[in-house]
Coordinates of C-alpha atoms in Angstrom, one line a residue:
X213 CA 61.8 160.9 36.8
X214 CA 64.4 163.3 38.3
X215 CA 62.2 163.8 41.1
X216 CA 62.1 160.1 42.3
X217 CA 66.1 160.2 41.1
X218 CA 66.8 163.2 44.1
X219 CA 63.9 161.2 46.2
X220 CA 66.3 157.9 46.3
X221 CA 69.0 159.5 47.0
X222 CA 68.3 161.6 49.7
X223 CA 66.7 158.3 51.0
X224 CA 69.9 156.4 51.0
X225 CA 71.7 159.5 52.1
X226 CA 69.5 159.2 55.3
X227 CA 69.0 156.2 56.1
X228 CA 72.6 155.1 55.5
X229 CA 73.5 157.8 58.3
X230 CA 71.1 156.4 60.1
X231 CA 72.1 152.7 60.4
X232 CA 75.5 154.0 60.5
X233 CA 74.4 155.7 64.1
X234 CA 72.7 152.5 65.1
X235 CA 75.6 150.2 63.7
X236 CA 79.0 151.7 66.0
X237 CA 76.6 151.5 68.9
X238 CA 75.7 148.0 69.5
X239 CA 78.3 146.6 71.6
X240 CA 79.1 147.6 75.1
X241 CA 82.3 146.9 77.6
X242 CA 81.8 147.0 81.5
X243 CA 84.8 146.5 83.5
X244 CA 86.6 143.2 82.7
X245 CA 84.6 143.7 79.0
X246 CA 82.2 141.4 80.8
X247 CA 79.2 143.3 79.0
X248 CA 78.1 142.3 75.2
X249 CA 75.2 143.5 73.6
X250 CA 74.8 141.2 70.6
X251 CA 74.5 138.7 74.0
X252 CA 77.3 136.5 73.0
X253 CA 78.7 134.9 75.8
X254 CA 82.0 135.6 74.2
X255 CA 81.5 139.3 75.5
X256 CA 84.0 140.3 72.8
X257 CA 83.2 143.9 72.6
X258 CA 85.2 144.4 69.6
X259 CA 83.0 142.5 67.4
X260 CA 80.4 143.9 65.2
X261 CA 76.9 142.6 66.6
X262 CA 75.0 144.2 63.8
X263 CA 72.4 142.3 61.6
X264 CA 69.6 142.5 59.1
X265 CA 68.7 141.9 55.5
X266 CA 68.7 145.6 54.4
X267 CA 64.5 144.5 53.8
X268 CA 63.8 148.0 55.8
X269 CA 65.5 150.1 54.0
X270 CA 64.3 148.6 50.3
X271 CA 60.9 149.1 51.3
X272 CA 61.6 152.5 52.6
X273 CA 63.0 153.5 49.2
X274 CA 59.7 152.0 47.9
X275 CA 57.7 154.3 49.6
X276 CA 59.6 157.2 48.6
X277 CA 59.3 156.3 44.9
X278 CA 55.6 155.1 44.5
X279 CA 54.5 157.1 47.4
X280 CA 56.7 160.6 48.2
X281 CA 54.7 162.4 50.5
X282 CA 54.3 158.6 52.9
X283 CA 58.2 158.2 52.3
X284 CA 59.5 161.7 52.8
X285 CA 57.2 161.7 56.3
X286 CA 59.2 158.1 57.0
X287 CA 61.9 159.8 56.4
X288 CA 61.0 162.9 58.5
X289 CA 60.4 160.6 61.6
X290 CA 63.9 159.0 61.0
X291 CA 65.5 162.3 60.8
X292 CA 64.3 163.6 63.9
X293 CA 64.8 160.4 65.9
X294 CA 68.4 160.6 65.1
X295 CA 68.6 164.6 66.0
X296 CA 66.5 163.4 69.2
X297 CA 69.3 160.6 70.3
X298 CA 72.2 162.4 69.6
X299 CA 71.1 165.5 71.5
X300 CA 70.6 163.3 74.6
X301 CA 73.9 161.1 73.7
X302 CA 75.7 164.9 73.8
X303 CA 73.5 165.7 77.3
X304 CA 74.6 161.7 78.8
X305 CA 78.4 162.4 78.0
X306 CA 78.4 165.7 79.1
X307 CA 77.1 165.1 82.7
X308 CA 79.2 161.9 82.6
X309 CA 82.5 164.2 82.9
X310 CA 81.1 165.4 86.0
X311 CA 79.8 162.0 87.4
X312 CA 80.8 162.3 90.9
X313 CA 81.0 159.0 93.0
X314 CA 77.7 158.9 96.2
X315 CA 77.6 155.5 97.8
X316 CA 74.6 153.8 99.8
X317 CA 74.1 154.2 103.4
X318 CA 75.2 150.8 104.4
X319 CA 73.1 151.1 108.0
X320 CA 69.9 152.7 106.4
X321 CA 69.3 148.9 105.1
X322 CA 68.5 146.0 107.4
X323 CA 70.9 144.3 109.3
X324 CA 70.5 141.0 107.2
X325 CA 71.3 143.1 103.6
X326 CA 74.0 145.4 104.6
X327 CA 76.7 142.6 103.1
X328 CA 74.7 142.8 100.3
X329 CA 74.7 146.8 100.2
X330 CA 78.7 146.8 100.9
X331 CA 79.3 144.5 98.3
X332 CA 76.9 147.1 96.1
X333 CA 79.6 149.7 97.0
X334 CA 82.7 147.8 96.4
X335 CA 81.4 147.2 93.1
X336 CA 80.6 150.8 92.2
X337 CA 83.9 151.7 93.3
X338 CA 85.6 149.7 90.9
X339 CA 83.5 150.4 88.1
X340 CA 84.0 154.3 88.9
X341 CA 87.8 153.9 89.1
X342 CA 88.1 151.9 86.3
X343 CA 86.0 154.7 84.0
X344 CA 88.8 157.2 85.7
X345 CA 92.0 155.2 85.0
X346 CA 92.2 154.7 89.1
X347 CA 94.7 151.7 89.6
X348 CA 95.3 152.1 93.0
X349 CA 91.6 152.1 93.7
X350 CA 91.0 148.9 91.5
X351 CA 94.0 147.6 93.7
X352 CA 92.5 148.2 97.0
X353 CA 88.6 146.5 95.9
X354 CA 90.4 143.5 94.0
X355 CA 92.1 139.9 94.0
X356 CA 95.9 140.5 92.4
X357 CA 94.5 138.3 89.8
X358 CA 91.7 140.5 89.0
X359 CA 93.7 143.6 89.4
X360 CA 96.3 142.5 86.7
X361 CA 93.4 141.8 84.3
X362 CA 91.9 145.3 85.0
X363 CA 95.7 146.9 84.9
X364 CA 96.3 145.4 81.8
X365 CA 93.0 146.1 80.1
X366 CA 93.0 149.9 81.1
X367 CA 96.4 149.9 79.4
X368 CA 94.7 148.6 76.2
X369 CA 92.6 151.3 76.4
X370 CA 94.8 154.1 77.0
X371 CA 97.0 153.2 74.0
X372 CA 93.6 153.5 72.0
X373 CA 93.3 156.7 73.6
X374 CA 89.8 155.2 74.7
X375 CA 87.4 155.4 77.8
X376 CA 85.0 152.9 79.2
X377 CA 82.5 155.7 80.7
X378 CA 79.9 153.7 83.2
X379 CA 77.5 156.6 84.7
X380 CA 74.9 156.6 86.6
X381 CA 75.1 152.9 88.7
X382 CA 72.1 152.6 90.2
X383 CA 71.1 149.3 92.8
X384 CA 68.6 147.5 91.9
X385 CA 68.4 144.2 93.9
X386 CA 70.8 141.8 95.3
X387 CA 70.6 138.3 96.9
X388 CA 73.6 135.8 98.8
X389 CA 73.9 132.8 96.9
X390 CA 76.5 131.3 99.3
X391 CA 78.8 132.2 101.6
X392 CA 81.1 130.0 103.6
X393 CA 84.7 130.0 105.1
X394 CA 87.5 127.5 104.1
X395 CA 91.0 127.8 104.9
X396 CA 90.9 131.1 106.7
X397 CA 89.5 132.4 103.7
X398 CA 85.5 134.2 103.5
X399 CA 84.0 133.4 100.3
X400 CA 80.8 135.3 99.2
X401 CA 78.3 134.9 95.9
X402 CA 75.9 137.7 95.7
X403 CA 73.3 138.0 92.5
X404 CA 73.2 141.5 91.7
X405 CA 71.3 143.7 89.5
X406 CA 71.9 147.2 88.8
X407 CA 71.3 149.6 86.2
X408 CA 74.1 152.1 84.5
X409 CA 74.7 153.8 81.6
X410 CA 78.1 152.0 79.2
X411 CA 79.8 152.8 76.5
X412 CA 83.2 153.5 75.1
X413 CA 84.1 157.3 74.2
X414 CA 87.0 158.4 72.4
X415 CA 88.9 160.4 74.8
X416 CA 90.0 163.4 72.1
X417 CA 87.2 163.7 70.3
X418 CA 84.6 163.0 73.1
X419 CA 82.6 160.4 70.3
X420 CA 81.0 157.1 71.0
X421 CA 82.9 154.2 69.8
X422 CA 80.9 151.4 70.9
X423 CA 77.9 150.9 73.4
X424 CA 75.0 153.1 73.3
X425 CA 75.4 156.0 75.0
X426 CA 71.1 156.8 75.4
X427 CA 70.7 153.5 76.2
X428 CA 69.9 152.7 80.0
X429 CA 71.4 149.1 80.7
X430 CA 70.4 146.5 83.1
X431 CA 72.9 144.4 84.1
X432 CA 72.7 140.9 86.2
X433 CA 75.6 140.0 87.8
X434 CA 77.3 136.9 89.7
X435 CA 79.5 138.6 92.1
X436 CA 82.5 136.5 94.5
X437 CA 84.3 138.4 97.2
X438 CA 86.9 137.0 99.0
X439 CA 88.2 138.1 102.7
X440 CA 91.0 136.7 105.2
X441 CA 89.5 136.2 108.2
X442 CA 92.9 134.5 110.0
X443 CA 94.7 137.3 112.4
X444 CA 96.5 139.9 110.9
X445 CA 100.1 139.7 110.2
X446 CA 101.0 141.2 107.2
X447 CA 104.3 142.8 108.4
X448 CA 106.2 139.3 108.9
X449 CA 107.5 137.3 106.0
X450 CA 105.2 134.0 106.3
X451 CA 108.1 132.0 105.0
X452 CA 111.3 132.9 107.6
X453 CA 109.6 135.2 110.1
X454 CA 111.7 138.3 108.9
X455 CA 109.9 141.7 109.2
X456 CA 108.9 143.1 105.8
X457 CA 106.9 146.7 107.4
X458 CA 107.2 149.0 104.4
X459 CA 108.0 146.2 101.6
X460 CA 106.2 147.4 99.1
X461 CA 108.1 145.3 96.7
X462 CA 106.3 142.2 96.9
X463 CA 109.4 140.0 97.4
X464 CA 110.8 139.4 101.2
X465 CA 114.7 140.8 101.0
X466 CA 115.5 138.3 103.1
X467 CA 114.4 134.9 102.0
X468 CA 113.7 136.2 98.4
X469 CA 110.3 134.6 98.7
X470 CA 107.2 136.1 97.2
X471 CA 104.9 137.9 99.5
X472 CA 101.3 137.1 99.0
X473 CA 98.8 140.4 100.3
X474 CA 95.8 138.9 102.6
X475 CA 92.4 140.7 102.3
X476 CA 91.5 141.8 105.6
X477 CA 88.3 143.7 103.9
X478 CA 86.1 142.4 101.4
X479 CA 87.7 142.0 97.7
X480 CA 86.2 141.6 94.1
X481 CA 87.6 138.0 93.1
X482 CA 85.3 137.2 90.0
X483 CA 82.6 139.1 87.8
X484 CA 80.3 137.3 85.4
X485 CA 78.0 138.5 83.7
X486 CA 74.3 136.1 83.7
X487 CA 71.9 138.4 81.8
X488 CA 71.9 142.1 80.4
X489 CA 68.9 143.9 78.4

């Protein structure tokens, strides 16, 4: 009787750490929190996406009181699954502090999908600076709209004393669903895939808060990228002609109107997600 006593609770013991590794890593973030991995279009990475009727673990503990030696190799298994995943969690976050940024060779690609590998690189580039708290990156790849979201999302997160770590974005495939110009303005809709590594870290203690850090994400993307293609003249107030060269304050000191910045170069205007596994 004692021995099936110590039997159950040593089974609870582990299997209770062991849902508890699976349970805080569920839900993932991407850039915008566009990514969810309980799938709920929602993407509210905050949520707690674990389910089940506990069924596993009740037989489990049936095994390791009718049947020890079947149980306690169950348990065994479990044990070193979970020693297995967080050694390679440790390796993952490790190499992601020295995940340096290597874009594609935009001319190594045909001629007909180097908008599609530019737009690839854009995209890395904001995920890279938004892992490293780089505002002025974000600024330079993005809308105003979608840099204020990004701003003000990377503020939640430092106040959390969080990190959104993407590593390892890798290309998979990309196709133009339209592309036309209205207004002076380019508009582009590429389908992208890639692959990457996501999760949130806690930046003192270097543990993962949500997301799976093992866990190799494919992501499929809707991507729009905006452009001016009308001539350049950012250095005149639109509004009364006045020179505004060096204004970096967004308001024309003459007219008091607001100044609105063109895209010259390809922008990030909107992210969705359409599919992640």
């Amino acid at each position: 009787m004692k021995r099936s006593v110590l039997i159950l609770i040593v089974c609870l013991f582990v299997v209770g750490l062991f849902a508890t590794n699976y349970r805080i890593q569920t839900v993932g973030a991407d850039s915008g929190f566009d990514s969810s991995y309980d799938f709920d279009s929602s993407s509210d990475w905050d949520s707690d996406s674990s389910s089940g009727d506990g069924s596993g673990i009740v037989y489990l503990i049936y095994l390791c009181v009718e049947y020890p030696p079947l149980g306690i190799a169950v348990l065994t298994i479990i044990v070193v699954i979970c020693l297995l995943n967080n050694k390679k969690k440790k390796e993952i976050i490790e190499k992601s502090k020295n995940y340096k940024l290597d874009l594609l060779d935009v001319n190594s690609y045909p001629e007909e999908k180097q908008l599609e590998i530019e737009a690839f690189n854009i995209y890395k580039q904001i995920q890279y600076a938004w892992m490293n708290f780089d505002y002025d990156t974000i600024r330079k790849y993005t809308t105003d709209e979608m840099y204020n979201m990004y701003s003000m999302q990377l503020d939640t997160l430092k106040v959390k004393n969080q990190k959104n770590v993407m590593y390892d974005i890798k290309y998979v495939s990309s196709k133009i669903k339209n592309d036309h110009s209205e207004n002076n303005v380019r508009t582009i809709t590429i389908n992208m895939k890639v692959t990457c590594y996501d999760f949130i870290m806690d930046t003192k203690t270097n543990k993962v808060v949500r997301g799976m850090a093992t866990k190799l994400n494919t992501y499929n993307y809707e991507l729009t990228f905006v452009q001016t293609t009308e001539e350049k003249h950012d250095d005149i107030c639109p509004q009364c002609g006045a020179s505004v060269k060096g204004n970096n304050s967004g308001v024309c000191e003459y007219c008091k109107s607001t100044l609105i910045s063109k895209n010259y170069t390809l922008v990030l205007s909107k992210k969705k997600m359409i599919s992640q596994k």
